[in-house]
Structure formats: structure tokens, C-alpha cells
Amino acid sequence: MKLYGVIGDPIAHSLSPVMQGRAFDEMGIKAHYHPFHIKGQDLEIAIKGMKAIGVEGFNVTIPHKTAVIPFLDSIDPLAKAIGAVNTVIRENNRWIGYNTDGEGFTEALQAEWKENLQDEQVLMIGAGGAAKAVFYTLLSKGIHHIDICNRTMERAKKLIKDCPYKGHSTALTLTEAEEKLSQYSLIIQTTSIGMYPEVSQSPLSLEQLNPNAFVSDIIYNPFETTFLKAAKKRGAKTQNGLGMFVYQGALAFEKWTGQSPNIQRMTETVMEQLGGNVCLPENKNAF
Ligand code: NAP
């Protein structure tokens, strides 16, 4: 029996153990995926200990995604640029860190919208940790036109300035973004605004939205945020954050096992889990 897991603080809420555990079962791989509740002060010893007890690989969640980096043996260039790791694999007894959040977002977008994103005019709302992973990953794939708006402008400017991948990006205030909204073909909402329990909030007005635009919100609780509802009302196609979560997990699974899990089954597993303890829309299949 191989051992995998996720480290975080808190960790009891994590959906990864059930999602990954079932994926291992379905692929016929004898493995256990465990939620490890690790406090910040115990991080170094926990990472060493996991090597000692034979853990094959693990995910990293809040608040350890950046703090874990000094305790790994090597880090993939994209994860290094992002400055955060969410997946660790064991190779020749060395811990190698990756970031599959941005890649997970991109794969979900391609699966739910379109494959070729090169020529899209993109507006990203938010400049936090998730925004950084999404922005750096999209730029690393050659998607050049991505503007960023954020409540704190300085954070958006810094995100653009620090990015090692070339692009044509401008930092905007939320008001400037609202005024220019019709120019964008893809809008990516990465802030925590609208997340349960503050479900009535929305990061900006969609009055000027181009109805042909695609609107993605990386929140999946609720399944359909007020922001996505407003976008849909204006005729836009929409996507919630469930796909990003599932794909980042599937990418981790592939790195550990060399096998591709069934995305549909993973999605169903997460939806089953969410069904019990989150605010659900009337139509569960709305995402
Ligand atoms: P974070 O680093 O704390 O960043 C939060 C972002 O939200 C910042 O841009 C912040 O703006 C903005 N924000 C928060 N409260 C705001 C308010 N009241 N008004 C205006 N802006 C506000 O958080 P994160 O880790 O990036 O996570 C952001 C969201 O993404 C969360 O809802 C999280 O659950 C979700 N997420 C989803 C997935 C997935 O797999 N689907 C993965 C990761 C994260 P300032 O810079 O001005 O503070």
C-alpha cells in the first residue's frame, strides 16, 4: 500500500482525500491518501518525517504553499516563479515541488470553453495567490494580453512587474476595468468576493460585458456566484471553480502515478462531497 496525502492547517475541510482516494481505487492502485494536519512550526520536521515513513507524494494547501519551499530538494521553474507549491513528488528520494493550480485552471478552461486561448483579450480580477498562479501559467503558455484589476492596485502592479514571462499587461482599478469591460473576450474572477457565506457580493459591475465573452470564476462554493449569475444574464458563457480544483488534483495524480484519472468521476466525487455541506444552487448541474 502506497501512502500519499495533503498537508494544511486546517485540513479537515479538504476535499482532496475523498477525491484522490476514490481515484486511486478506480485506477486499481493500492494507495491511501491521508489529510495531515500540520502546524507551521512543525512544517520542517513533518516534511522530513514524511520521507522517513515512506510517503510517495503529497499536496500542500493553505497556509503552507510558500513556506514549504525551503524544505524541498528541488522546485519546478513555474512553481519557483509563482513562489508557491501545491504538489510534491518523490523522485530518487528527493522531494520535487510543482504548482498545478494554474495548469489546472487552464486545462479546465480549455475543456469547458476552447483549446486555443492565444488571441484572447483577458481581464483578470484579483491579485492574490490564486491570481498569481493563473496569471503566470497563462503567460508561460504564450497568452499575452492579460490585464489585471484589483482593489489594491499596487498588488496588481507588482504581480505584473515580478512576472518572468513576457506579456502585454496593464494594472487597472476596478472602475477602469468596468469602463473597459466590453474589450475583453475572457474574464477570470480570482478574488474571494462572492464566496460562501458572503454570496450576494460581486467584485465589479458587468454592465459593459460583451455577451460573447467567456466568464470564469474560480470560486465553487456557491457553485454559481452572483458574479457568474450576472454574466449569464448578459448572455455570456460561464464556468465555476470546480473544474480548476479537479484538474489541479488530476495533474498531481498524474505526476505521482504516471496515469490519468477519470475527470468526470473526480468531478462527481467532489460534487457529492459539496452536496452535504455547502450552499447549493437550485440546479446542482449549473456549473
Ligand atoms: P488571497 O491570496 O487572499 O487573495 C484574495 C484576493 O481577493 C485579492 O485580490 C484581494 O484583493 C481580493 N479581495 C478579498 N476581499 C476583497 C474585498 N472585500 N474587496 C475587494 N477585493 C477583495 O486568496 P487566494 O488564495 O488567491 O484565493 C482567492 C479565491 O480563490 C478564494 O475564494 C479561494 O477559495 C479560491 N481558490 C479556488 C481554487 C480552485 O481550485 N478553484 C484554488 C485556489 C483558490 P486585495 O489585494 O485588495 O486584498
Tab-separated table of C-alpha atoms and ligand atoms in Angstrom:
chain	number	residue	atom	x	y	z
A	1	MET	CA	0.000	0.000	0.000
A	2	LYS	CA	1.478	3.364	-1.093
A	3	LEU	CA	0.952	6.437	1.034
A	4	TYR	CA	0.048	9.935	-0.238
A	5	GLY	CA	-1.578	12.912	1.472
A	6	VAL	CA	-2.250	16.602	1.824
A	7	ILE	CA	-0.743	18.937	4.422
A	8	GLY	CA	-2.509	22.076	5.662
A	9	ASP	CA	-3.835	23.932	8.690
A	10	PRO	CA	-6.787	23.489	8.975
A	11	ILE	CA	-7.194	20.351	6.888
A	12	ALA	CA	-10.452	18.681	7.953
A	13	HIS	CA	-12.414	20.600	5.270
A	14	SER	CA	-10.178	19.400	2.415
A	15	LEU	CA	-11.980	17.647	-0.428
A	16	SER	CA	-8.744	16.115	-1.733
A	17	PRO	CA	-8.696	12.930	0.415
A	18	VAL	CA	-12.027	11.666	-0.903
A	19	MET	CA	-11.334	12.827	-4.481
A	20	GLN	CA	-7.848	11.319	-4.657
A	21	GLY	CA	-8.737	8.247	-2.576
A	22	ARG	CA	-11.518	7.297	-4.968
A	23	ALA	CA	-9.313	7.986	-7.993
A	24	PHE	CA	-6.712	5.546	-6.634
A	25	ASP	CA	-9.425	2.920	-6.038
A	26	GLU	CA	-10.885	3.346	-9.504
A	27	MET	CA	-7.491	3.029	-11.174
A	28	GLY	CA	-6.819	-0.151	-9.169
A	29	ILE	CA	-3.812	1.413	-7.419
A	30	LYS	CA	-3.308	0.238	-3.843
A	31	ALA	CA	-2.767	3.569	-2.088
A	32	HIS	CA	-4.018	5.589	0.845
A	33	TYR	CA	-4.320	9.421	0.695
A	34	HIS	CA	-4.298	10.996	4.139
A	35	PRO	CA	-5.126	14.532	5.408
A	36	PHE	CA	-2.171	15.605	7.608
A	37	HIS	CA	-2.925	18.496	9.971
A	38	ILE	CA	0.474	20.234	10.180
A	39	LYS	CA	1.082	23.441	12.126
A	40	GLY	CA	3.541	25.998	10.741
A	41	GLN	CA	6.140	25.384	13.436
A	42	ASP	CA	6.126	21.642	12.620
A	43	LEU	CA	6.459	22.004	8.854
A	44	GLU	CA	10.163	21.187	8.502
A	45	ILE	CA	10.039	18.126	10.718
A	46	ALA	CA	6.827	16.960	9.036
A	47	ILE	CA	8.426	17.104	5.568
A	48	LYS	CA	11.463	15.145	6.815
A	49	GLY	CA	9.196	12.715	8.653
A	50	MET	CA	7.115	12.035	5.561
A	51	LYS	CA	10.262	10.991	3.738
A	52	ALA	CA	11.242	8.747	6.652
A	53	ILE	CA	7.891	6.945	6.770
A	54	GLY	CA	7.826	6.408	3.009
A	55	VAL	CA	5.205	8.888	1.770
A	56	GLU	CA	5.350	8.819	-2.058
A	57	GLY	CA	3.981	12.303	-2.686
A	58	PHE	CA	1.682	14.932	-1.232
A	59	ASN	CA	-0.363	18.045	-1.862
A	60	VAL	CA	0.174	21.288	0.002
A	61	THR	CA	-2.635	23.649	0.909
A	62	ILE	CA	-3.158	26.855	2.919
A	63	PRO	CA	-1.097	28.136	4.722
A	64	HIS	CA	1.981	26.141	3.649
A	65	LYS	CA	2.186	26.626	-0.134
A	66	THR	CA	5.082	29.108	0.094
A	67	ALA	CA	6.548	28.112	3.471
A	68	VAL	CA	7.177	24.536	2.289
A	69	ILE	CA	9.631	25.590	-0.456
A	70	PRO	CA	12.844	25.746	1.656
A	71	PHE	CA	12.229	22.178	2.855
A	72	LEU	CA	12.055	20.645	-0.637
A	73	ASP	CA	15.066	19.333	-2.571
A	74	SER	CA	14.143	20.905	-5.892
A	75	ILE	CA	11.415	23.044	-7.411
A	76	ASP	CA	9.964	23.210	-10.905
A	77	PRO	CA	10.659	26.582	-12.651
A	78	LEU	CA	6.973	27.614	-12.902
A	79	ALA	CA	6.349	26.856	-9.218
A	80	LYS	CA	9.528	28.769	-8.394
A	81	ALA	CA	8.324	31.801	-10.362
A	82	ILE	CA	4.889	31.627	-8.704
A	83	GLY	CA	6.553	31.174	-5.334
A	84	ALA	CA	4.083	28.508	-4.249
A	85	VAL	CA	3.931	24.713	-4.358
A	86	ASN	CA	0.762	22.625	-4.191
A	87	THR	CA	2.126	19.249	-5.329
A	88	VAL	CA	5.241	17.371	-4.227
A	89	ILE	CA	6.560	14.212	-5.824
A	90	ARG	CA	9.280	11.887	-4.541
A	91	GLU	CA	11.987	11.148	-7.085
A	92	ASN	CA	15.167	9.242	-6.142
A	93	ASN	CA	14.348	10.009	-2.524
A	94	ARG	CA	14.218	13.766	-3.264
A	95	TRP	CA	11.156	15.977	-2.809
A	96	ILE	CA	10.354	17.920	-6.020
A	97	GLY	CA	7.782	20.738	-5.796
A	98	TYR	CA	5.293	21.744	-8.503
A	99	ASN	CA	2.361	24.117	-8.821
A	100	THR	CA	-0.621	22.595	-10.658
A	101	ASP	CA	-3.157	25.318	-9.714
A	102	GLY	CA	-2.585	27.488	-12.791
A	103	GLU	CA	-2.283	24.482	-15.072
A	104	GLY	CA	-5.464	23.047	-13.535
A	105	PHE	CA	-7.263	26.299	-14.246
A	106	THR	CA	-6.015	26.338	-17.851
A	107	GLU	CA	-6.969	22.722	-18.548
A	108	ALA	CA	-10.443	23.248	-17.076
A	109	LEU	CA	-10.889	26.368	-19.209
A	110	GLN	CA	-9.775	24.535	-22.339
A	111	ALA	CA	-12.064	21.595	-21.553
A	112	GLU	CA	-15.104	23.756	-20.787
A	113	TRP	CA	-14.557	26.515	-23.374
A	114	LYS	CA	-11.902	26.260	-26.094
A	115	GLU	CA	-8.453	24.818	-26.720
A	116	ASN	CA	-6.726	27.789	-28.342
A	117	LEU	CA	-6.523	30.756	-25.971
A	118	GLN	CA	-3.609	32.598	-27.631
A	119	ASP	CA	-5.536	35.535	-29.095
A	120	GLU	CA	-7.925	36.192	-26.234
A	121	GLN	CA	-8.120	39.617	-24.619
A	122	VAL	CA	-8.139	38.695	-20.951
A	123	LEU	CA	-9.122	40.594	-17.831
A	124	MET	CA	-8.198	39.010	-14.521
A	125	ILE	CA	-9.885	40.296	-11.364
A	126	GLY	CA	-7.738	39.873	-8.256
A	127	ALA	CA	-4.026	39.776	-7.494
A	128	GLY	CA	-3.742	37.257	-4.648
A	129	GLY	CA	-2.112	33.832	-4.524
A	130	ALA	CA	-4.511	32.078	-6.900
A	131	ALA	CA	-4.338	35.010	-9.336
A	132	LYS	CA	-0.554	34.748	-9.415
A	133	ALA	CA	-0.658	31.032	-10.265
A	134	VAL	CA	-3.242	31.610	-13.020
A	135	PHE	CA	-1.526	34.718	-14.454
A	136	TYR	CA	1.990	33.239	-14.551
A	137	THR	CA	0.750	29.962	-16.029
A	138	LEU	CA	-1.263	31.656	-18.789
A	139	LEU	CA	1.674	33.923	-19.679
A	140	SER	CA	4.069	30.945	-19.613
A	141	LYS	CA	1.810	29.373	-22.276
A	142	GLY	CA	2.055	32.407	-24.540
A	143	ILE	CA	-1.267	34.096	-23.753
A	144	HIS	CA	-0.029	37.660	-23.860
A	145	HIS	CA	-2.933	40.040	-23.378
A	146	ILE	CA	-3.937	39.841	-19.729
A	147	ASP	CA	-4.856	42.963	-17.791
A	148	ILE	CA	-5.276	42.777	-14.022
A	149	CYS	CA	-7.634	44.785	-11.842
A	150	ASN	CA	-7.598	44.609	-8.086
A	151	ARG	CA	-8.894	46.525	-5.077
A	152	THR	CA	-5.266	47.168	-4.111
A	153	MET	CA	-3.691	48.455	-7.345
A	154	GLU	CA	-0.141	48.130	-6.023
A	155	ARG	CA	-0.594	44.382	-5.723
A	156	ALA	CA	-1.714	44.112	-9.366
A	157	LYS	CA	1.254	46.231	-10.489
A	158	LYS	CA	3.671	44.073	-8.508
A	159	LEU	CA	2.231	40.883	-9.932
A	160	ILE	CA	2.848	42.164	-13.471
A	161	LYS	CA	6.297	43.579	-12.668
A	162	ASP	CA	7.548	40.397	-10.974
A	163	CYS	CA	6.326	38.023	-13.687
A	164	PRO	CA	9.242	36.372	-15.531
A	165	TYR	CA	7.085	35.593	-18.601
A	166	LYS	CA	6.613	38.290	-21.239
A	167	GLY	CA	3.198	39.794	-21.916
A	168	HIS	CA	1.245	42.989	-22.542
A	169	SER	CA	-0.436	43.621	-19.220
A	170	THR	CA	-1.797	46.726	-17.563
A	171	ALA	CA	-2.844	47.114	-13.946
A	172	LEU	CA	-6.296	48.699	-13.624
A	173	THR	CA	-8.530	49.956	-10.879
A	174	LEU	CA	-11.860	48.163	-10.556
A	175	THR	CA	-13.583	51.244	-12.022
A	176	GLU	CA	-11.222	51.384	-15.018
A	177	ALA	CA	-11.889	47.685	-15.649
A	178	GLU	CA	-15.647	48.257	-15.545
A	179	GLU	CA	-15.315	51.004	-18.155
A	180	LYS	CA	-13.159	48.873	-20.498
A	181	LEU	CA	-15.083	45.650	-19.933
A	182	SER	CA	-16.531	45.330	-23.462
A	183	GLN	CA	-12.974	44.915	-24.863
A	184	TYR	CA	-12.366	41.588	-23.132
A	185	SER	CA	-13.218	38.154	-24.527
A	186	LEU	CA	-12.255	36.276	-21.348
A	187	ILE	CA	-12.802	37.439	-17.777
A	188	ILE	CA	-11.281	35.495	-14.898
A	189	GLN	CA	-12.535	36.237	-11.389
A	190	THR	CA	-9.953	35.150	-8.801
A	191	THR	CA	-10.882	37.147	-5.689
A	192	SER	CA	-12.686	35.626	-2.716
A	193	ILE	CA	-15.619	38.016	-3.252
A	194	GLY	CA	-18.892	36.116	-3.555
A	195	MET	CA	-17.615	33.044	-1.747
A	196	TYR	CA	-19.882	31.473	0.866
A	197	PRO	CA	-21.193	32.938	3.201
A	198	GLU	CA	-20.970	36.423	1.560
A	199	VAL	CA	-22.744	35.114	-1.524
A	200	SER	CA	-24.511	38.337	-2.544
A	201	GLN	CA	-21.241	40.229	-3.171
A	202	SER	CA	-19.704	40.797	-6.588
A	203	PRO	CA	-16.260	42.258	-7.433
A	204	LEU	CA	-17.404	44.609	-10.213
A	205	SER	CA	-20.344	45.621	-12.379
A	206	LEU	CA	-20.816	43.669	-15.610
A	207	GLU	CA	-22.876	46.363	-17.303
A	208	GLN	CA	-20.376	46.740	-20.180
A	209	LEU	CA	-19.815	42.983	-20.608
A	210	ASN	CA	-19.523	41.713	-24.176
A	211	PRO	CA	-22.196	38.955	-24.391
A	212	ASN	CA	-19.767	36.852	-26.462
A	213	ALA	CA	-17.215	36.867	-23.651
A	214	PHE	CA	-16.480	33.815	-21.525
A	215	VAL	CA	-16.576	34.447	-17.771
A	216	SER	CA	-14.794	32.191	-15.298
A	217	ASP	CA	-14.983	32.429	-11.510
A	218	ILE	CA	-12.546	30.214	-9.580
A	219	ILE	CA	-14.941	30.030	-6.613
A	220	TYR	CA	-17.003	26.811	-6.416
A	221	ASN	CA	-18.899	27.464	-3.186
A	222	PRO	CA	-21.506	28.513	-4.173
A	223	PHE	CA	-21.482	26.679	-7.495
A	224	GLU	CA	-22.765	29.812	-9.190
A	225	THR	CA	-21.639	33.125	-7.683
A	226	THR	CA	-23.646	36.329	-8.006
A	227	PHE	CA	-20.936	37.399	-10.485
A	228	LEU	CA	-21.496	34.343	-12.698
A	229	LYS	CA	-25.275	34.724	-12.479
A	230	ALA	CA	-24.945	38.325	-13.702
A	231	ALA	CA	-22.636	37.261	-16.545
A	232	LYS	CA	-25.048	34.534	-17.626
A	233	LYS	CA	-27.928	37.008	-17.543
A	234	ARG	CA	-25.996	39.146	-20.041
A	235	GLY	CA	-25.630	36.191	-22.387
A	236	ALA	CA	-22.067	35.151	-21.552
A	237	LYS	CA	-20.933	31.537	-21.201
A	238	THR	CA	-19.664	30.839	-17.693
A	239	GLN	CA	-17.579	28.415	-15.669
A	240	ASN	CA	-17.114	27.982	-11.919
A	241	GLY	CA	-14.003	26.884	-9.995
A	242	LEU	CA	-14.860	23.217	-9.635
A	243	GLY	CA	-13.012	22.304	-12.837
A	244	MET	CA	-9.861	24.089	-11.635
A	245	PHE	CA	-9.953	22.147	-8.374
A	246	VAL	CA	-10.493	18.794	-10.097
A	247	TYR	CA	-7.833	19.359	-12.770
A	248	GLN	CA	-5.175	20.526	-10.304
A	249	GLY	CA	-5.814	17.279	-8.409
A	250	ALA	CA	-5.769	15.200	-11.593
A	251	LEU	CA	-2.431	16.744	-12.593
A	252	ALA	CA	-0.980	15.869	-9.183
A	253	PHE	CA	-2.305	12.306	-9.542
A	254	GLU	CA	-0.607	12.029	-12.957
A	255	LYS	CA	2.700	13.254	-11.561
A	256	TRP	CA	2.584	10.644	-8.782
A	257	THR	CA	1.380	7.645	-10.780
A	258	GLY	CA	2.027	8.358	-14.473
A	259	GLN	CA	-1.662	7.603	-15.083
A	260	SER	CA	-4.588	9.884	-15.989
A	261	PRO	CA	-7.579	9.610	-13.661
A	262	ASN	CA	-11.185	9.887	-14.848
A	263	ILE	CA	-12.015	13.615	-14.655
A	264	GLN	CA	-15.768	13.038	-14.793
A	265	ARG	CA	-15.666	10.640	-11.841
A	266	MET	CA	-13.445	13.009	-9.858
A	267	THR	CA	-15.897	15.848	-10.531
A	268	GLU	CA	-18.833	13.716	-9.402
A	269	THR	CA	-16.964	12.759	-6.241
A	270	VAL	CA	-16.316	16.400	-5.337
A	271	MET	CA	-19.905	17.358	-6.116
A	272	GLU	CA	-21.146	14.576	-3.835
A	273	GLN	CA	-18.927	15.945	-1.072
A	274	LEU	CA	-20.023	19.519	-1.616
A	275	GLY	CA	-23.659	18.485	-1.699
A	276	GLY	CA	-23.611	17.775	2.010
A	277	ASN	CA	-22.071	20.904	3.442
A	278	VAL	CA	-22.216	23.901	1.109
A	279	CYS	CA	-24.692	26.394	-0.154
A	280	LEU	CA	-26.112	24.786	-3.307
A	281	PRO	CA	-27.819	26.463	-6.239
A	282	GLU	CA	-31.275	25.214	-7.224
A	283	ASN	CA	-29.729	23.397	-10.146
A	284	LYS	CA	-26.741	21.348	-8.981
A	285	ASN	CA	-25.659	20.842	-12.582
A	286	ALA	CA	-25.424	24.566	-13.207
A	287	PHE	CA	-21.625	24.707	-13.150
B	1	NAP	P1	-5.726	35.745	-1.437
B	1	NAP	O1	-4.313	35.466	-1.801
B	1	NAP	O2	-6.072	36.108	-0.051
B	1	NAP	O3	-6.259	36.912	-2.430
B	1	NAP	C1	-7.543	37.462	-2.240
B	1	NAP	C2	-7.911	38.381	-3.420
B	1	NAP	O4	-9.279	38.811	-3.210
B	1	NAP	C3	-7.082	39.656	-3.524
B	1	NAP	O5	-7.024	40.067	-4.874
B	1	NAP	C4	-7.915	40.642	-2.669
B	1	NAP	O6	-7.712	41.990	-3.021
B	1	NAP	C5	-9.318	40.232	-3.087
B	1	NAP	N1	-10.311	40.604	-2.078
B	1	NAP	C6	-10.589	39.932	-0.926
B	1	NAP	N2	-11.578	40.571	-0.263
B	1	NAP	C7	-11.930	41.641	-1.018
B	1	NAP	C8	-12.887	42.680	-0.864
B	1	NAP	N3	-13.711	42.715	0.190
B	1	NAP	N4	-12.983	43.615	-1.837
B	1	NAP	C9	-12.170	43.589	-2.922
B	1	NAP	N5	-11.221	42.634	-3.117
B	1	NAP	C10	-11.107	41.672	-2.166
B	1	NAP	O7	-6.658	34.475	-1.770
B	1	NAP	P2	-6.407	33.334	-2.879
B	1	NAP	O8	-5.671	32.218	-2.252
B	1	NAP	O9	-5.874	33.960	-4.103
B	1	NAP	O10	-7.908	32.806	-3.110
B	1	NAP	C11	-8.874	33.607	-3.753
B	1	NAP	C12	-10.130	32.779	-4.057
B	1	NAP	O11	-9.804	31.738	-4.964
B	1	NAP	C13	-10.757	32.092	-2.835
B	1	NAP	O12	-12.165	32.223	-2.940
B	1	NAP	C14	-10.361	30.649	-2.993
B	1	NAP	O13	-11.287	29.759	-2.416
B	1	NAP	C15	-10.355	30.499	-4.496
B	1	NAP	N6	-9.477	29.413	-4.986
B	1	NAP	C16	-10.031	28.449	-5.750
B	1	NAP	C17	-9.243	27.412	-6.221
B	1	NAP	C18	-9.849	26.330	-7.062
B	1	NAP	O14	-9.234	25.251	-7.180
B	1	NAP	N7	-10.993	26.532	-7.665
B	1	NAP	C19	-7.859	27.383	-5.927
B	1	NAP	C20	-7.317	28.422	-5.155
B	1	NAP	C21	-8.149	29.435	-4.682
B	1	NAP	P3	-6.592	42.867	-2.259
B	1	NAP	O15	-5.284	42.530	-2.897
B	1	NAP	O16	-7.027	44.267	-2.490
B	1	NAP	O17	-6.658	42.465	-0.798
